[in-house]
């Protein structure tokens, strides 16, 4: 029997988040800004949930996490049971707890959101798995019946990892290939540490390896290993390659032009900080510089906050619409503002202003609110306008088809199977640049469909 808890706890007990690192310290370090909740806080915050008969939080979540159920377990301090339950629907709950835009998903949908403050679902989700791992808990796959099938997963981002997780839990042998030296895809190389520390993915790799997933890192399909070989050696292939083609601002992007691509900048910064032997050639330090970031999504927020931590003199985010229209998480906008980032609304960059030597000195902009022109002086520009799909050369000989946006065509009804009956795909390369949790949802669904097609019960 569970502990008795008052039904209307949420009236007296305010929504609370864990403390954040003080701004003067956090502006200078690449470390997660939230301190961990202490146990009484976790139990109290979890106990605010009223276990709605129709849990809107759960429906809004793309993987339909059993949120009220694991909140109830967390309220009783049963973190291992909560972690077991949380892993039934999500392959990376400790990651989602950290980076999901809960303010647009579960917490926005929470019944208590408008009048009392939503339950702090994300922070509890993160705590549950961190705590269970610290207690030595590991997912138990010993009861999975070994199957005679082998599946190759290309891409160790959230889509590929989620697919591998569901396959191994069903006894299917799985090998994950990635061109990078660590798993995670954008979780490791794109998203900066102030949102998600790298040790989270290292730990997750160890857990996956202990479950039996094989990783072949530093292997690029199409360069180090041909797709034909992969196709021959494995019964099925899942593709989770992501989208890496930058939407251009047409301002003459190029390092020597002073106009940088957001993802190149972020990846190089991570590789520089962690000595990863990849893509450090693009590394750039904005110390003492006046930086403008173009765009209003999560990538733009990560760039402005990275530039702040590098010691930039001034950092502005220039966006063509207003704050309401920004696609990025409100939470991240707030963090950026707290750290000193300035926002320039209703401005669209049109061309670069340069001195006689060709060096960048500013941007000519169009004010979309009053149709006027404006000039913003700066030393460097980062373009964060999003990403497009791209068809890899090595897939051109397969039956996999791409749509007009260069995204892989799959059928949701056929569980993310492509036009080639042995190849499945999911995540950003299918839906376009989106979210970690949607990539996880698609990877899991593709794995279920691979199992069904192989005749393995899910
Ligand atoms: C800067 C930034 C910040 C973001 N912040 C958030 C956030 O806060 N919250 C959120 O929910 N989402 C966020 N996103 C979006 C999220 O990261 C992506 O939607 C998600 O990672 C997509 O997962 P994926 O598995 O499809 O692709 P990816 O994460 O891109 O992984 C693809 C993997 O495939 C590998 N690969 C590609 N080609 C090959 C090949 N030929 N051979 C071998 N390996 C290959 C790549 O190396 C990579 O590891 C952010 C995105 C960016 C760019
Ligand atoms: S909507 Fe909010 S109160 Fe209702 S079950 Fe979900 S977390 Fe609990």
XYZ file of C-alpha atoms and ligand atoms in Angstrom:
519
model
C 0.000 0.000 0.000
C 1.254 3.466 -0.829
C 1.698 6.259 1.655
C -1.449 8.299 2.274
C -1.173 11.630 0.475
C -3.582 14.584 0.678
C -5.636 14.836 -2.507
C -5.298 18.600 -2.926
C -1.592 18.892 -2.190
C -1.217 21.187 -5.191
C -3.216 23.988 -3.481
C -0.784 24.458 -0.595
C 2.339 23.239 -2.309
C 3.622 25.545 -5.044
C 5.246 24.277 -8.232
C 8.993 24.446 -7.735
C 12.013 23.785 -9.892
C 15.461 22.902 -8.587
C 17.793 25.842 -8.020
C 19.792 27.111 -10.959
C 23.489 27.881 -10.772
C 24.008 31.613 -10.037
C 24.219 33.621 -13.229
C 27.703 35.040 -12.669
C 29.097 31.505 -12.394
C 26.936 29.843 -15.014
C 27.837 32.421 -17.701
C 31.397 31.169 -17.618
C 31.002 27.406 -17.534
C 29.773 24.616 -19.806
C 27.893 22.680 -17.128
C 24.182 21.963 -16.621
C 22.616 25.000 -15.033
C 20.098 23.136 -12.840
C 21.222 21.645 -9.566
C 19.545 18.340 -8.806
C 16.376 18.282 -6.747
C 16.895 16.981 -3.218
C 14.732 13.975 -2.279
C 12.098 15.779 -0.167
C 11.632 18.196 -3.081
C 11.123 15.375 -5.577
C 8.579 13.609 -3.399
C 6.694 16.823 -2.659
C 6.625 17.987 -6.259
C 5.537 14.558 -7.507
C 2.780 14.460 -4.926
C 1.173 17.551 -6.470
C -0.138 15.360 -9.311
C -3.849 14.617 -8.915
C -3.697 11.509 -11.161
C -6.265 12.764 -13.636
C -8.559 10.057 -15.015
C -7.735 11.344 -18.457
C -4.075 12.409 -18.142
C -3.563 15.164 -20.721
C 0.162 15.185 -19.943
C 0.444 11.588 -21.120
C -1.497 12.168 -24.334
C 0.523 15.233 -25.250
C 3.807 13.368 -24.770
C 4.938 11.911 -28.148
C 6.013 8.631 -26.486
C 2.954 8.629 -24.170
C 4.950 8.242 -20.988
C 2.969 6.832 -18.023
C 3.483 10.154 -16.277
C 0.911 10.032 -13.426
C 1.995 6.474 -12.594
C 5.682 7.234 -12.238
C 4.924 10.504 -10.435
C 2.961 8.455 -7.912
C 5.916 6.060 -7.441
C 8.334 8.990 -7.116
C 6.074 10.571 -4.487
C 6.574 7.383 -2.459
C 10.336 7.373 -3.051
C 10.132 4.223 -5.210
C 12.627 5.442 -7.804
C 13.687 2.054 -9.141
C 10.089 1.029 -9.833
C 9.535 4.458 -11.379
C 12.609 4.003 -13.621
C 11.378 0.555 -14.731
C 8.053 2.076 -15.709
C 9.583 5.103 -17.351
C 11.754 2.845 -19.551
C 8.707 0.986 -20.841
C 7.831 3.935 -23.063
C 11.061 5.911 -23.372
C 14.580 4.794 -24.273
C 16.284 7.951 -22.934
C 14.157 9.377 -20.099
C 17.108 11.091 -18.385
C 17.742 12.965 -21.660
C 14.104 13.945 -22.209
C 13.888 15.169 -18.604
C 16.740 17.531 -19.434
C 16.031 18.762 -22.975
C 12.371 18.224 -23.862
C 10.395 21.462 -24.213
C 8.005 20.432 -21.415
C 6.497 23.917 -21.560
C 5.114 22.979 -24.998
C 4.324 19.323 -24.229
C 3.421 17.519 -20.983
C 3.647 20.472 -18.597
C 1.700 22.722 -20.912
C -1.060 20.093 -21.044
C -1.056 19.474 -17.272
C -4.480 20.143 -15.726
C -2.865 22.257 -13.005
C -0.941 24.454 -15.432
C -3.268 27.431 -15.683
C -4.369 27.967 -12.097
C -1.816 26.310 -9.852
C 1.330 25.707 -11.902
C 2.017 22.463 -13.789
C 3.603 19.529 -12.010
C 7.402 19.688 -12.599
C 7.294 16.577 -14.778
C 10.613 17.039 -16.608
C 12.746 17.493 -13.505
C 11.141 14.457 -11.850
C 11.688 12.385 -15.001
C 15.380 13.294 -14.988
C 15.770 12.570 -11.259
C 14.125 9.143 -11.413
C 16.600 7.664 -13.910
C 19.665 9.468 -12.521
C 18.782 8.177 -9.066
C 18.053 4.611 -10.210
C 21.369 4.461 -12.112
C 23.216 5.815 -9.074
C 21.644 2.997 -7.016
C 23.036 0.505 -9.543
C 19.758 -0.282 -11.281
C 20.087 -1.412 -14.917
C 17.384 -2.355 -17.434
C 16.905 -6.131 -17.277
C 16.918 -7.825 -20.675
C 17.786 -11.303 -19.393
C 14.271 -12.582 -20.129
C 14.382 -11.605 -23.805
C 14.349 -14.710 -25.983
C 17.429 -14.617 -28.278
C 16.438 -14.327 -31.932
C 18.450 -15.440 -34.959
C 18.161 -12.016 -36.621
C 20.676 -9.192 -37.011
C 19.740 -5.564 -37.536
C 22.079 -2.696 -38.449
C 21.217 0.762 -37.180
C 22.944 3.650 -38.934
C 23.135 6.734 -36.713
C 23.522 6.743 -32.919
C 21.257 9.746 -32.421
C 18.030 9.424 -30.404
C 16.155 7.748 -33.292
C 18.814 5.056 -33.805
C 19.350 4.501 -30.079
C 15.625 4.123 -29.419
C 15.349 1.624 -32.261
C 18.316 -0.383 -30.918
C 16.862 -0.327 -27.379
C 13.539 -1.861 -28.450
C 15.253 -4.432 -30.689
C 17.619 -5.701 -27.977
C 14.731 -5.919 -25.500
C 13.079 -8.273 -27.996
C 16.155 -10.471 -28.365
C 17.196 -9.179 -31.806
C 20.961 -8.691 -32.296
C 21.725 -5.098 -33.098
C 24.819 -3.184 -34.213
C 24.765 0.620 -34.260
C 27.125 2.438 -36.629
C 28.038 6.112 -36.288
C 30.637 8.285 -37.934
C 31.262 10.090 -34.636
C 33.436 8.748 -31.801
C 30.613 8.822 -29.207
C 26.907 7.964 -29.293
C 24.143 10.592 -29.045
C 24.177 12.369 -32.428
C 23.066 15.935 -31.740
C 22.644 15.070 -28.053
C 26.414 14.800 -27.754
C 27.733 17.009 -30.532
C 25.019 19.639 -31.110
C 23.315 20.348 -27.791
C 25.706 22.165 -25.437
C 26.566 20.958 -21.949
C 24.649 23.684 -20.152
C 21.547 21.715 -21.238
C 22.920 18.177 -21.298
C 26.267 17.141 -19.874
C 28.286 14.706 -21.976
C 28.687 12.214 -19.120
C 24.930 11.495 -19.448
C 25.467 9.963 -22.886
C 28.678 8.180 -21.850
C 26.752 6.558 -19.019
C 23.919 5.666 -21.410
C 26.402 4.024 -23.812
C 27.716 1.852 -20.984
C 24.136 0.863 -20.077
C 23.262 0.015 -23.695
C 26.489 -1.983 -24.082
C 25.674 -3.935 -20.923
C 22.283 -4.748 -22.470
C 24.062 -6.261 -25.482
C 23.921 -3.470 -28.069
C 27.086 -3.370 -30.161
C 28.435 0.036 -31.205
C 30.777 0.589 -34.121
C 31.777 4.218 -33.685
C 33.946 6.236 -36.026
C 32.496 4.306 -38.989
C 30.847 6.343 -41.712
C 28.526 4.364 -43.964
C 29.197 5.238 -47.586
C 32.852 6.021 -46.795
C 34.284 3.395 -44.425
C 31.679 0.714 -45.136
C 29.464 0.406 -48.172
C 25.705 0.361 -47.807
C 25.554 -2.714 -50.050
C 27.743 -4.662 -47.590
C 25.539 -3.568 -44.713
C 22.430 -4.605 -46.571
C 23.880 -8.030 -47.335
C 25.203 -8.683 -43.824
C 22.064 -7.770 -41.893
C 18.420 -8.887 -42.066
C 17.107 -5.325 -41.733
C 18.591 -1.831 -41.666
C 17.311 1.207 -39.774
C 18.453 4.669 -40.887
C 18.526 7.541 -38.389
C 20.988 9.903 -40.051
C 19.438 13.206 -38.966
C 19.483 16.399 -41.060
C 22.664 18.412 -41.308
C 22.212 20.703 -44.316
C 21.988 24.289 -43.100
C 19.307 26.656 -44.405
C 21.426 29.504 -45.753
C 20.926 33.196 -45.010
C 22.612 34.043 -48.324
C 24.916 36.542 -46.649
C 28.068 34.933 -48.002
C 28.543 32.287 -45.300
C 32.163 31.310 -44.690
C 34.576 31.495 -41.778
C 36.723 34.172 -43.449
C 33.573 36.113 -44.285
C 32.679 36.377 -40.558
C 29.375 34.544 -41.150
C 29.240 31.138 -39.445
C 26.915 28.143 -39.635
C 25.300 27.401 -36.280
C 25.839 23.663 -36.198
C 29.486 23.887 -37.359
C 30.074 26.371 -34.556
C 28.387 24.249 -31.868
C 29.909 20.926 -32.958
C 33.404 22.414 -33.160
C 32.999 23.982 -29.719
C 31.985 20.629 -28.188
C 34.831 18.818 -29.943
C 37.283 21.487 -28.768
C 36.110 21.259 -25.141
C 36.252 17.465 -25.121
C 39.202 16.798 -27.405
C 37.062 14.758 -29.791
C 39.153 14.213 -32.918
C 36.524 15.610 -35.299
C 35.615 18.885 -36.928
C 37.780 21.083 -34.715
C 38.911 22.965 -37.819
C 35.727 25.033 -37.575
C 36.436 25.993 -33.959
C 35.976 29.671 -33.291
C 36.234 31.630 -30.068
C 34.073 34.763 -29.767
C 35.861 36.210 -26.752
C 35.490 40.018 -26.677
C 33.496 40.024 -29.902
C 30.135 41.558 -30.713
C 28.095 38.610 -32.001
C 24.730 38.431 -33.757
C 22.813 35.160 -34.028
C 20.088 34.938 -36.682
C 17.029 32.771 -35.914
C 14.626 32.064 -33.056
C 14.743 28.305 -32.449
C 16.563 26.017 -30.022
C 19.725 26.096 -32.121
C 19.816 29.909 -31.991
C 19.379 29.796 -28.195
C 22.247 27.318 -27.896
C 24.482 29.567 -30.030
C 23.791 32.771 -28.093
C 24.411 31.028 -24.783
C 27.613 29.395 -26.072
C 28.925 32.785 -27.255
C 28.162 34.240 -23.804
C 30.206 31.465 -22.188
C 33.096 32.125 -24.578
C 33.240 35.677 -23.205
C 31.664 37.594 -26.097
C 31.416 41.329 -25.409
C 27.821 41.550 -26.597
C 25.404 38.907 -27.925
C 22.195 39.664 -29.781
C 19.594 37.359 -31.230
C 17.957 38.860 -34.318
C 14.582 37.382 -35.233
C 12.197 38.389 -38.012
C 9.006 38.055 -35.953
C 8.128 38.746 -32.314
C 8.756 36.832 -29.108
C 5.385 35.043 -29.301
C 6.237 33.573 -32.698
C 9.641 32.168 -31.658
C 9.703 28.421 -32.274
C 12.232 27.728 -29.491
C 11.423 26.671 -25.948
C 10.269 29.508 -23.631
C 12.452 28.037 -20.924
C 15.581 28.463 -23.059
C 14.589 32.007 -24.055
C 14.336 32.860 -20.351
C 17.738 31.329 -19.632
C 19.312 33.277 -22.500
C 17.773 36.547 -21.275
C 18.980 35.900 -17.717
C 22.507 35.356 -19.076
C 22.554 38.727 -20.790
C 21.496 37.988 -24.370
C 19.646 40.863 -26.067
C 16.759 40.204 -28.470
C 16.081 42.285 -31.573
C 12.579 41.514 -32.851
C 11.103 42.081 -36.304
C 14.475 42.243 -38.058
C 15.445 40.245 -41.127
C 19.133 40.279 -42.154
C 19.573 41.259 -45.804
C 23.263 41.789 -46.416
C 26.606 42.275 -44.734
C 28.304 45.559 -44.040
C 32.073 45.326 -44.580
C 35.115 47.616 -44.251
C 37.684 48.218 -47.028
C 39.578 45.058 -46.136
C 36.389 43.014 -46.527
C 36.026 42.343 -42.795
C 32.487 42.138 -41.460
C 31.405 45.231 -39.509
C 27.642 44.833 -39.396
C 24.387 43.722 -40.965
C 21.869 45.571 -43.088
C 18.427 44.539 -41.897
C 14.830 45.007 -42.933
C 12.465 45.933 -40.117
C 9.454 43.707 -40.769
C 7.211 45.668 -38.369
C 7.424 49.132 -39.981
C 9.059 48.272 -43.303
C 12.105 50.441 -42.582
C 15.830 49.644 -42.940
C 18.286 49.311 -40.073
C 21.974 48.651 -39.650
C 23.290 46.599 -36.739
C 27.017 46.752 -36.091
C 28.771 43.531 -35.130
C 32.011 41.524 -35.485
C 30.512 38.133 -36.318
C 27.251 36.507 -37.400
C 25.963 32.996 -36.736
C 23.193 31.704 -38.974
C 20.687 29.457 -37.165
C 17.843 29.254 -39.685
C 17.354 25.495 -39.383
C 18.222 22.403 -41.381
C 17.123 20.642 -44.545
C 17.096 17.023 -45.535
C 19.712 15.702 -47.921
C 19.833 12.486 -49.876
C 23.181 10.728 -49.314
C 24.884 9.620 -52.537
C 25.226 6.051 -51.270
C 21.460 5.688 -50.881
C 20.788 6.575 -54.501
C 21.261 2.988 -55.640
C 18.680 1.695 -53.109
C 14.890 1.760 -53.428
C 14.622 4.319 -50.618
C 12.728 7.348 -51.939
C 12.933 10.992 -50.890
C 10.267 13.693 -51.078
C 10.608 17.228 -52.419
C 12.191 18.367 -49.110
C 14.812 15.615 -49.429
C 13.291 13.734 -46.490
C 12.934 9.946 -46.576
C 9.465 8.748 -47.518
C 8.103 6.199 -45.040
C 4.687 4.966 -44.169
C 3.657 5.518 -40.560
C 1.111 2.732 -40.977
C 3.873 0.378 -42.025
C 5.974 1.400 -39.051
C 8.428 3.719 -40.789
C 9.292 1.225 -43.502
C 10.710 2.814 -46.653
C 9.976 1.794 -50.237
C 12.704 -0.800 -49.754
C 11.132 -3.554 -47.653
C 14.297 -4.216 -45.659
C 15.042 -0.596 -44.819
C 13.344 1.529 -42.179
C 13.993 5.139 -41.217
C 13.001 7.615 -38.516
C 13.846 10.852 -36.729
C 14.887 14.110 -38.362
C 15.703 12.507 -41.733
C 12.020 11.540 -42.036
C 10.114 14.361 -40.339
C 12.623 17.200 -40.787
C 14.502 18.860 -37.929
C 12.294 18.396 -34.887
C 12.709 17.127 -31.328
C 14.598 14.481 -29.411
C 11.382 12.904 -28.170
C 9.799 12.640 -31.625
C 12.984 10.970 -32.920
C 12.780 8.514 -30.009
C 9.104 7.821 -30.736
C 9.833 7.026 -34.395
C 12.884 4.864 -33.630
C 10.819 2.814 -31.194
C 7.912 2.412 -33.603
C 10.269 1.382 -36.409
C 11.826 -1.260 -34.124
C 8.388 -2.647 -33.284
C 7.598 -2.905 -36.942
C 10.974 -4.546 -37.710
C 10.165 -7.124 -35.006
C 6.700 -7.740 -36.450
C 8.106 -8.105 -39.973
C 10.720 -10.583 -38.693
C 8.017 -12.543 -36.909
C 9.357 -11.633 -33.467
C 6.636 -10.875 -30.937
C 6.744 -7.380 -29.403
C 21.758 22.867 -31.687
C 20.535 22.031 -31.523
C 19.861 22.078 -30.318
C 18.726 21.287 -30.131
N 18.089 21.351 -28.931
C 17.027 20.536 -28.710
C 16.367 20.535 -27.459
O 16.724 21.273 -26.544
N 15.318 19.678 -27.284
C 14.906 18.846 -28.275
O 13.960 18.059 -28.062
N 15.497 18.842 -29.499
C 16.542 19.670 -29.725
N 17.161 19.649 -30.954
C 16.674 18.721 -31.988
C 17.188 17.288 -31.743
O 18.525 17.302 -31.339
C 16.997 16.454 -33.007
O 15.648 16.532 -33.420
C 17.362 14.978 -32.750
O 18.675 14.847 -32.279
C 17.162 14.156 -34.042
O 17.565 12.834 -33.790
P 18.057 11.864 -34.977
O 18.411 10.595 -34.284
O 17.047 11.865 -36.036
O 19.352 12.567 -35.592
P 20.760 13.038 -34.992
O 20.676 13.362 -33.536
O 21.211 14.116 -35.891
O 21.696 11.766 -35.148
C 22.068 11.293 -36.423
C 23.345 10.496 -36.297
O 23.612 9.863 -37.552
C 25.005 9.882 -37.766
N 25.273 9.711 -39.205
C 24.840 10.499 -40.216
N 25.275 10.015 -41.398
C 26.000 8.900 -41.108
C 26.722 7.946 -41.915
N 26.775 8.049 -43.252
N 27.357 6.922 -41.287
C 27.322 6.795 -39.932
N 26.672 7.677 -39.141
C 26.006 8.704 -39.716
C 25.417 11.229 -37.234
O 26.813 11.268 -36.945
C 24.563 11.342 -35.976
O 25.244 10.813 -34.849
C 18.273 20.453 -31.177
C 18.947 20.430 -32.405
C 20.064 21.211 -32.579
C 20.776 21.195 -33.889
S -2.149 16.372 -16.260
Fe -0.871 17.072 -14.496
S -2.111 16.598 -12.684
Fe -3.021 15.417 -14.391
S -2.018 13.378 -14.344
Fe -0.744 14.669 -15.690
S 0.832 15.574 -14.333
Fe -0.814 14.777 -12.992
